Amino acid sequence: MTLLTTVFAAIICTVIWYKNAPKNEMKVGILCWMYWGASLMWLVDAVFEYAELGAEYFTPAPVDMLNDFFLGLSAVALGLVVWLAILLVKDPRGVVRTALFKKN
Amino acid sequence: MACFIVPVAEAVVTTAITKVVKSKETKLEALKVETGKESFETEIKIPFSRKLKWLNNMLWGGSFLLAFEHVWHGEVVPWFPFLTAASDPAEASVMLSETATVGVSMAALVTAVWGVMLLVTKAMEKKALKHSPLQIREGCI
């Protein structure tokens, strides 16, 4: 479930990036790399787990599934927080700088 | 248990390589400007440092989220020795074998995907050169 959640997040981010390319003002590319990297790593984890459990891997207990989904959503949220921090620090549109140094 | 350590280690190495490659690329560019022998092909090619950055972003981003998963499961703690499995010798050996199998496979898969991306971009660069050489040449001048 964690893998599935991250893969969906990666796909959505890639679609958003493609729609706005070549402009990269919002730095969505960072999110794409982060989610794809995590998805690949969790894929390896899933393969090893499948090798250990066999078909049982595809029939998890509802509580485990819910916990994994919760973890996946939290990972996606953490990725978004990191992206937002990078966006505000790099400030490609100069919005933060303008707001901070604006004279009233 | 600690499988994210391998991609983190690879990320540290590739980040260092990226810095070295980037510094060499700027030096080369400066040289080209001086001699005036700037070739058409180097203009259109994506710098290798940029390609390395793709790998860095995947490795850093992926291992960061994976580390978060380990914190979630209580396998990584904010106090020494940071990995709960490291305090017990029996668990430590399981952790090391998992790092050697799962961790190495993770790093290898990410690197392999990046390798495929390199091949695809190389093919795209070649195609761009083949199809509209005049337009691009004019753009560069």
mmCIF file of C-alpha atoms in Angstrom:
data_model
loop_
_atom_site.group_PDB
_atom_site.id
_atom_site.type_symbol
_atom_site.label_atom_id
_atom_site.label_comp_id
_atom_site.label_asym_id
_atom_site.label_seq_id
_atom_site.Cartn_x
_atom_site.Cartn_y
_atom_site.Cartn_z
ATOM 1 C CA MET A 1 0.000 0.000 0.000
ATOM 2 C CA THR A 2 2.894 2.351 0.760
ATOM 3 C CA LEU A 3 4.395 1.517 -2.630
ATOM 4 C CA LEU A 4 1.079 2.066 -4.393
ATOM 5 C CA THR A 5 0.506 5.434 -2.670
ATOM 6 C CA THR A 6 3.985 6.669 -3.606
ATOM 7 C CA VAL A 7 3.671 5.432 -7.197
ATOM 8 C CA PHE A 8 0.389 7.341 -7.603
ATOM 9 C CA ALA A 9 1.989 10.454 -6.107
ATOM 10 C CA ALA A 10 4.935 10.072 -8.528
ATOM 11 C CA ILE A 11 2.607 9.668 -11.528
ATOM 12 C CA ILE A 12 0.505 12.720 -10.583
ATOM 13 C CA CYS A 13 3.627 14.858 -10.065
ATOM 14 C CA THR A 14 5.110 13.708 -13.381
ATOM 15 C CA VAL A 15 1.882 14.610 -15.216
ATOM 16 C CA ILE A 16 1.876 18.066 -13.582
ATOM 17 C CA TRP A 17 5.565 18.520 -14.489
ATOM 18 C CA TYR A 18 4.924 17.464 -18.114
ATOM 19 C CA LYS A 19 1.959 19.815 -18.403
ATOM 20 C CA ASN A 20 4.045 22.813 -17.322
ATOM 21 C CA ALA A 21 7.349 21.855 -19.036
ATOM 22 C CA PRO A 22 9.712 23.402 -20.017
ATOM 23 C CA LYS A 23 8.750 25.981 -17.374
ATOM 24 C CA ASN A 24 9.824 24.757 -13.951
ATOM 25 C CA GLU A 25 8.871 27.695 -11.779
ATOM 26 C CA MET A 26 7.185 25.534 -9.155
ATOM 27 C CA LYS A 27 10.088 23.057 -9.065
ATOM 28 C CA VAL A 28 7.726 20.064 -9.366
ATOM 29 C CA GLY A 29 10.686 18.098 -10.756
ATOM 30 C CA ILE A 30 12.036 17.757 -7.195
ATOM 31 C CA LEU A 31 8.858 15.963 -6.153
ATOM 32 C CA CYS A 32 9.019 13.683 -9.208
ATOM 33 C CA TRP A 33 12.577 12.566 -8.429
ATOM 34 C CA MET A 34 11.818 12.086 -4.750
ATOM 35 C CA TYR A 35 8.673 10.008 -5.282
ATOM 36 C CA TRP A 36 10.130 7.945 -8.141
ATOM 37 C CA GLY A 37 13.258 7.233 -6.101
ATOM 38 C CA ALA A 38 11.163 6.124 -3.116
ATOM 39 C CA SER A 39 8.857 4.069 -5.350
ATOM 40 C CA LEU A 40 11.804 2.174 -6.846
ATOM 41 C CA MET A 41 13.218 1.475 -3.402
ATOM 42 C CA TRP A 42 9.865 0.292 -2.051
ATOM 43 C CA LEU A 43 9.461 -1.853 -5.156
ATOM 44 C CA VAL A 44 12.641 -3.716 -4.223
ATOM 45 C CA ASP A 45 11.304 -4.063 -0.678
ATOM 46 C CA ALA A 46 8.046 -5.487 -2.093
ATOM 47 C CA VAL A 47 9.897 -7.979 -4.318
ATOM 48 C CA PHE A 48 11.900 -9.293 -1.361
ATOM 49 C CA GLU A 49 8.755 -9.495 0.743
ATOM 50 C CA TYR A 50 6.971 -11.362 -2.062
ATOM 51 C CA ALA A 51 9.877 -13.812 -2.312
ATOM 52 C CA GLU A 52 9.499 -14.470 1.400
ATOM 53 C CA LEU A 53 5.700 -14.608 1.708
ATOM 54 C CA GLY A 54 4.597 -15.743 -1.737
ATOM 55 C CA ALA A 55 0.940 -15.161 -2.692
ATOM 56 C CA GLU A 56 0.177 -14.174 0.892
ATOM 57 C CA TYR A 57 1.824 -10.843 0.111
ATOM 58 C CA PHE A 58 -1.237 -9.839 -1.946
ATOM 59 C CA THR A 59 -3.747 -10.585 0.804
ATOM 60 C CA PRO A 60 -2.693 -8.423 3.722
ATOM 61 C CA ALA A 61 -4.805 -8.028 6.842
ATOM 62 C CA PRO A 62 -7.058 -4.925 6.680
ATOM 63 C CA VAL A 63 -5.318 -3.381 9.705
ATOM 64 C CA ASP A 64 -1.886 -3.786 8.065
ATOM 65 C CA MET A 65 -3.222 -2.345 4.839
ATOM 66 C CA LEU A 66 -4.653 0.672 6.636
ATOM 67 C CA ASN A 67 -1.420 1.202 8.534
ATOM 68 C CA ASP A 68 0.599 0.959 5.294
ATOM 69 C CA PHE A 69 -1.752 3.396 3.561
ATOM 70 C CA PHE A 70 -1.410 5.794 6.490
ATOM 71 C CA LEU A 71 2.378 5.464 6.209
ATOM 72 C CA GLY A 72 2.229 6.077 2.448
ATOM 73 C CA LEU A 73 0.133 9.212 2.898
ATOM 74 C CA SER A 74 2.496 10.455 5.602
ATOM 75 C CA ALA A 75 5.493 9.848 3.321
ATOM 76 C CA VAL A 76 3.775 11.781 0.520
ATOM 77 C CA ALA A 77 2.974 14.620 2.942
ATOM 78 C CA LEU A 78 6.591 14.697 4.159
ATOM 79 C CA GLY A 79 7.764 14.879 0.541
ATOM 80 C CA LEU A 80 5.418 17.820 -0.045
ATOM 81 C CA VAL A 81 6.777 19.598 3.038
ATOM 82 C CA VAL A 82 10.358 19.142 1.781
ATOM 83 C CA TRP A 83 9.339 20.423 -1.672
ATOM 84 C CA LEU A 84 7.595 23.461 -0.138
ATOM 85 C CA ALA A 85 10.665 24.277 1.966
ATOM 86 C CA ILE A 86 12.933 24.070 -1.101
ATOM 87 C CA LEU A 87 10.477 26.186 -3.118
ATOM 88 C CA LEU A 88 10.301 28.916 -0.475
ATOM 89 C CA VAL A 89 14.082 28.966 0.070
ATOM 90 C CA LYS A 90 14.950 29.015 -3.643
ATOM 91 C CA ASP A 91 12.001 31.335 -4.367
ATOM 92 C CA PRO A 92 12.195 31.146 -8.192
ATOM 93 C CA ARG A 93 9.459 33.763 -8.695
ATOM 94 C CA GLY A 94 10.854 36.131 -6.071
ATOM 95 C CA VAL A 95 7.542 36.146 -4.189
ATOM 96 C CA VAL A 96 9.034 35.622 -0.717
ATOM 97 C CA ARG A 97 11.715 38.278 -1.275
ATOM 98 C CA THR A 98 9.113 40.769 -2.507
ATOM 99 C CA ALA A 99 6.838 40.062 0.459
ATOM 100 C CA LEU A 100 9.680 40.346 2.977
ATOM 101 C CA PHE A 101 11.238 43.540 1.664
ATOM 102 C CA LYS A 102 8.041 45.288 0.666
ATOM 103 C CA LYS A 103 7.745 48.817 2.056
ATOM 104 C CA ASN A 104 4.283 49.585 3.445
ATOM 105 C CA MET B 1 16.064 -2.496 9.060
ATOM 106 C CA ALA B 2 18.739 -0.216 7.673
ATOM 107 C CA CYS B 3 18.530 -0.810 3.939
ATOM 108 C CA PHE B 4 18.382 2.937 3.170
ATOM 109 C CA ILE B 5 22.016 3.290 4.279
ATOM 110 C CA VAL B 6 23.308 1.844 0.992
ATOM 111 C CA PRO B 7 21.462 4.365 -1.256
ATOM 112 C CA VAL B 8 22.538 7.161 1.139
ATOM 113 C CA ALA B 9 26.176 6.060 0.803
ATOM 114 C CA GLU B 10 25.831 5.984 -2.977
ATOM 115 C CA ALA B 11 24.189 9.425 -2.911
ATOM 116 C CA VAL B 12 27.130 10.856 -0.950
ATOM 117 C CA VAL B 13 29.574 9.475 -3.526
ATOM 118 C CA THR B 14 27.556 10.610 -6.566
ATOM 119 C CA THR B 15 27.043 14.086 -5.079
ATOM 120 C CA ALA B 16 30.815 14.427 -4.669
ATOM 121 C CA ILE B 17 31.333 13.188 -8.247
ATOM 122 C CA THR B 18 28.733 15.695 -9.492
ATOM 123 C CA LYS B 19 30.621 18.579 -7.856
ATOM 124 C CA VAL B 20 33.903 17.474 -9.471
ATOM 125 C CA VAL B 21 32.285 16.959 -12.896
ATOM 126 C CA LYS B 22 30.535 20.334 -12.697
ATOM 127 C CA SER B 23 33.735 22.193 -11.870
ATOM 128 C CA LYS B 24 35.499 20.506 -14.811
ATOM 129 C CA GLU B 25 32.646 21.354 -17.162
ATOM 130 C CA THR B 26 32.840 25.075 -16.413
ATOM 131 C CA LYS B 27 36.602 24.999 -16.921
ATOM 132 C CA LEU B 28 36.142 23.326 -20.302
ATOM 133 C CA GLU B 29 33.532 25.869 -21.330
ATOM 134 C CA ALA B 30 35.838 28.735 -20.451
ATOM 135 C CA LEU B 31 38.563 27.143 -22.533
ATOM 136 C CA LYS B 32 36.281 26.797 -25.493
ATOM 137 C CA VAL B 33 35.285 30.416 -25.378
ATOM 138 C CA GLU B 34 38.946 31.421 -25.388
ATOM 139 C CA THR B 35 39.951 29.317 -28.369
ATOM 140 C CA GLY B 36 36.714 29.856 -30.263
ATOM 141 C CA LYS B 37 36.477 26.188 -31.129
ATOM 142 C CA GLU B 38 33.104 25.598 -29.563
ATOM 143 C CA SER B 39 31.635 22.596 -31.285
ATOM 144 C CA PHE B 40 28.009 22.250 -32.271
ATOM 145 C CA GLU B 41 27.639 18.911 -30.516
ATOM 146 C CA THR B 42 28.717 20.054 -27.084
ATOM 147 C CA GLU B 43 26.235 22.908 -27.272
ATOM 148 C CA ILE B 44 23.246 20.656 -27.710
ATOM 149 C CA LYS B 45 24.273 17.925 -25.258
ATOM 150 C CA ILE B 46 22.882 17.923 -21.754
ATOM 151 C CA PRO B 47 25.829 18.381 -19.368
ATOM 152 C CA PHE B 48 26.770 15.179 -17.556
ATOM 153 C CA SER B 49 26.606 16.981 -14.206
ATOM 154 C CA ARG B 50 22.910 17.641 -14.853
ATOM 155 C CA LYS B 51 22.365 13.974 -15.623
ATOM 156 C CA LEU B 52 24.187 13.037 -12.425
ATOM 157 C CA LYS B 53 21.878 15.401 -10.557
ATOM 158 C CA TRP B 54 18.907 13.242 -11.635
ATOM 159 C CA LEU B 55 20.543 10.260 -9.926
ATOM 160 C CA ASN B 56 21.373 12.331 -6.840
ATOM 161 C CA ASN B 57 17.793 13.555 -6.524
ATOM 162 C CA MET B 58 16.385 10.037 -6.835
ATOM 163 C CA LEU B 59 18.851 8.605 -4.311
ATOM 164 C CA TRP B 60 18.554 11.415 -1.739
ATOM 165 C CA GLY B 61 14.787 11.766 -2.087
ATOM 166 C CA GLY B 62 14.109 8.037 -2.050
ATOM 167 C CA SER B 63 16.361 7.278 0.890
ATOM 168 C CA PHE B 64 14.927 10.231 2.830
ATOM 169 C CA LEU B 65 11.394 8.838 2.534
ATOM 170 C CA LEU B 66 12.685 5.330 3.244
ATOM 171 C CA ALA B 67 14.438 6.602 6.390
ATOM 172 C CA PHE B 68 11.107 8.103 7.433
ATOM 173 C CA GLU B 69 9.521 4.658 7.029
ATOM 174 C CA HIS B 70 12.190 3.193 9.320
ATOM 175 C CA VAL B 71 11.484 5.873 11.927
ATOM 176 C CA TRP B 72 7.766 5.038 11.585
ATOM 177 C CA HIS B 73 8.474 1.378 12.338
ATOM 178 C CA GLY B 74 10.784 2.222 15.245
ATOM 179 C CA GLU B 75 13.875 0.860 13.494
ATOM 180 C CA VAL B 76 15.652 4.217 13.556
ATOM 181 C CA VAL B 77 15.772 6.213 16.792
ATOM 182 C CA PRO B 78 17.206 9.670 17.586
ATOM 183 C CA TRP B 79 19.641 8.298 20.203
ATOM 184 C CA PHE B 80 22.800 6.175 20.004
ATOM 185 C CA PRO B 81 23.290 3.698 18.253
ATOM 186 C CA PHE B 82 20.401 5.171 16.152
ATOM 187 C CA LEU B 83 19.494 1.755 14.707
ATOM 188 C CA THR B 84 17.547 -0.372 17.203
ATOM 189 C CA ALA B 85 18.886 -3.563 15.626
ATOM 190 C CA ALA B 86 22.479 -2.471 16.268
ATOM 191 C CA SER B 87 22.146 -2.897 20.046
ATOM 192 C CA ASP B 88 21.514 -6.647 19.777
ATOM 193 C CA PRO B 89 24.260 -8.763 18.099
ATOM 194 C CA ALA B 90 21.771 -11.325 16.712
ATOM 195 C CA GLU B 91 19.585 -8.609 15.218
ATOM 196 C CA ALA B 92 22.643 -6.742 13.984
ATOM 197 C CA SER B 93 23.695 -9.668 11.795
ATOM 198 C CA VAL B 94 20.158 -9.823 10.305
ATOM 199 C CA MET B 95 20.357 -6.077 9.705
ATOM 200 C CA LEU B 96 23.710 -6.393 7.953
ATOM 201 C CA SER B 97 22.516 -9.200 5.699
ATOM 202 C CA GLU B 98 19.372 -7.199 4.859
ATOM 203 C CA THR B 99 21.500 -4.171 4.069
ATOM 204 C CA ALA B 100 23.702 -6.299 1.816
ATOM 205 C CA THR B 101 20.744 -7.770 -0.085
ATOM 206 C CA VAL B 102 17.805 -5.316 -0.041
ATOM 207 C CA GLY B 103 19.890 -2.160 0.313
ATOM 208 C CA VAL B 104 22.306 -3.045 -2.477
ATOM 209 C CA SER B 105 19.394 -4.083 -4.730
ATOM 210 C CA MET B 106 17.681 -0.729 -4.094
ATOM 211 C CA ALA B 107 20.790 1.233 -5.009
ATOM 212 C CA ALA B 108 21.364 -1.005 -8.040
ATOM 213 C CA LEU B 109 17.783 -0.616 -9.322
ATOM 214 C CA VAL B 110 17.824 3.183 -8.989
ATOM 215 C CA THR B 111 21.190 3.299 -10.781
ATOM 216 C CA ALA B 112 19.934 0.927 -13.493
ATOM 217 C CA VAL B 113 16.836 3.084 -14.100
ATOM 218 C CA TRP B 114 19.099 6.139 -14.312
ATOM 219 C CA GLY B 115 21.282 4.228 -16.800
ATOM 220 C CA VAL B 116 18.244 3.558 -18.981
ATOM 221 C CA MET B 117 17.370 7.257 -18.760
ATOM 222 C CA LEU B 118 20.891 8.114 -19.954
ATOM 223 C CA LEU B 119 20.480 5.820 -22.974
ATOM 224 C CA VAL B 120 17.074 7.331 -23.822
ATOM 225 C CA THR B 121 18.350 10.927 -23.552
ATOM 226 C CA LYS B 122 21.401 10.013 -25.654
ATOM 227 C CA ALA B 123 19.112 8.655 -28.356
ATOM 228 C CA MET B 124 16.959 11.800 -28.129
ATOM 229 C CA GLU B 125 20.019 14.036 -28.465
ATOM 230 C CA LYS B 126 21.168 12.106 -31.525
ATOM 231 C CA LYS B 127 17.687 12.349 -33.056
ATOM 232 C CA ALA B 128 17.571 16.092 -32.448
ATOM 233 C CA LEU B 129 20.943 16.479 -34.172
ATOM 234 C CA LYS B 130 19.838 14.391 -37.139
ATOM 235 C CA HIS B 131 16.478 16.057 -37.747
ATOM 236 C CA SER B 132 17.108 19.753 -37.440
ATOM 237 C CA PRO B 133 20.824 20.470 -37.504
ATOM 238 C CA LEU B 134 20.535 23.825 -39.251
ATOM 239 C CA GLN B 135 17.951 25.303 -36.935
ATOM 240 C CA ILE B 136 19.877 24.263 -33.855
ATOM 241 C CA ARG B 137 23.159 25.496 -35.314
ATOM 242 C CA GLU B 138 21.614 28.897 -35.970
ATOM 243 C CA GLY B 139 20.254 28.958 -32.444
ATOM 244 C CA CYS B 140 23.682 28.279 -30.991
ATOM 245 C CA ILE B 141 25.371 31.027 -32.991
#
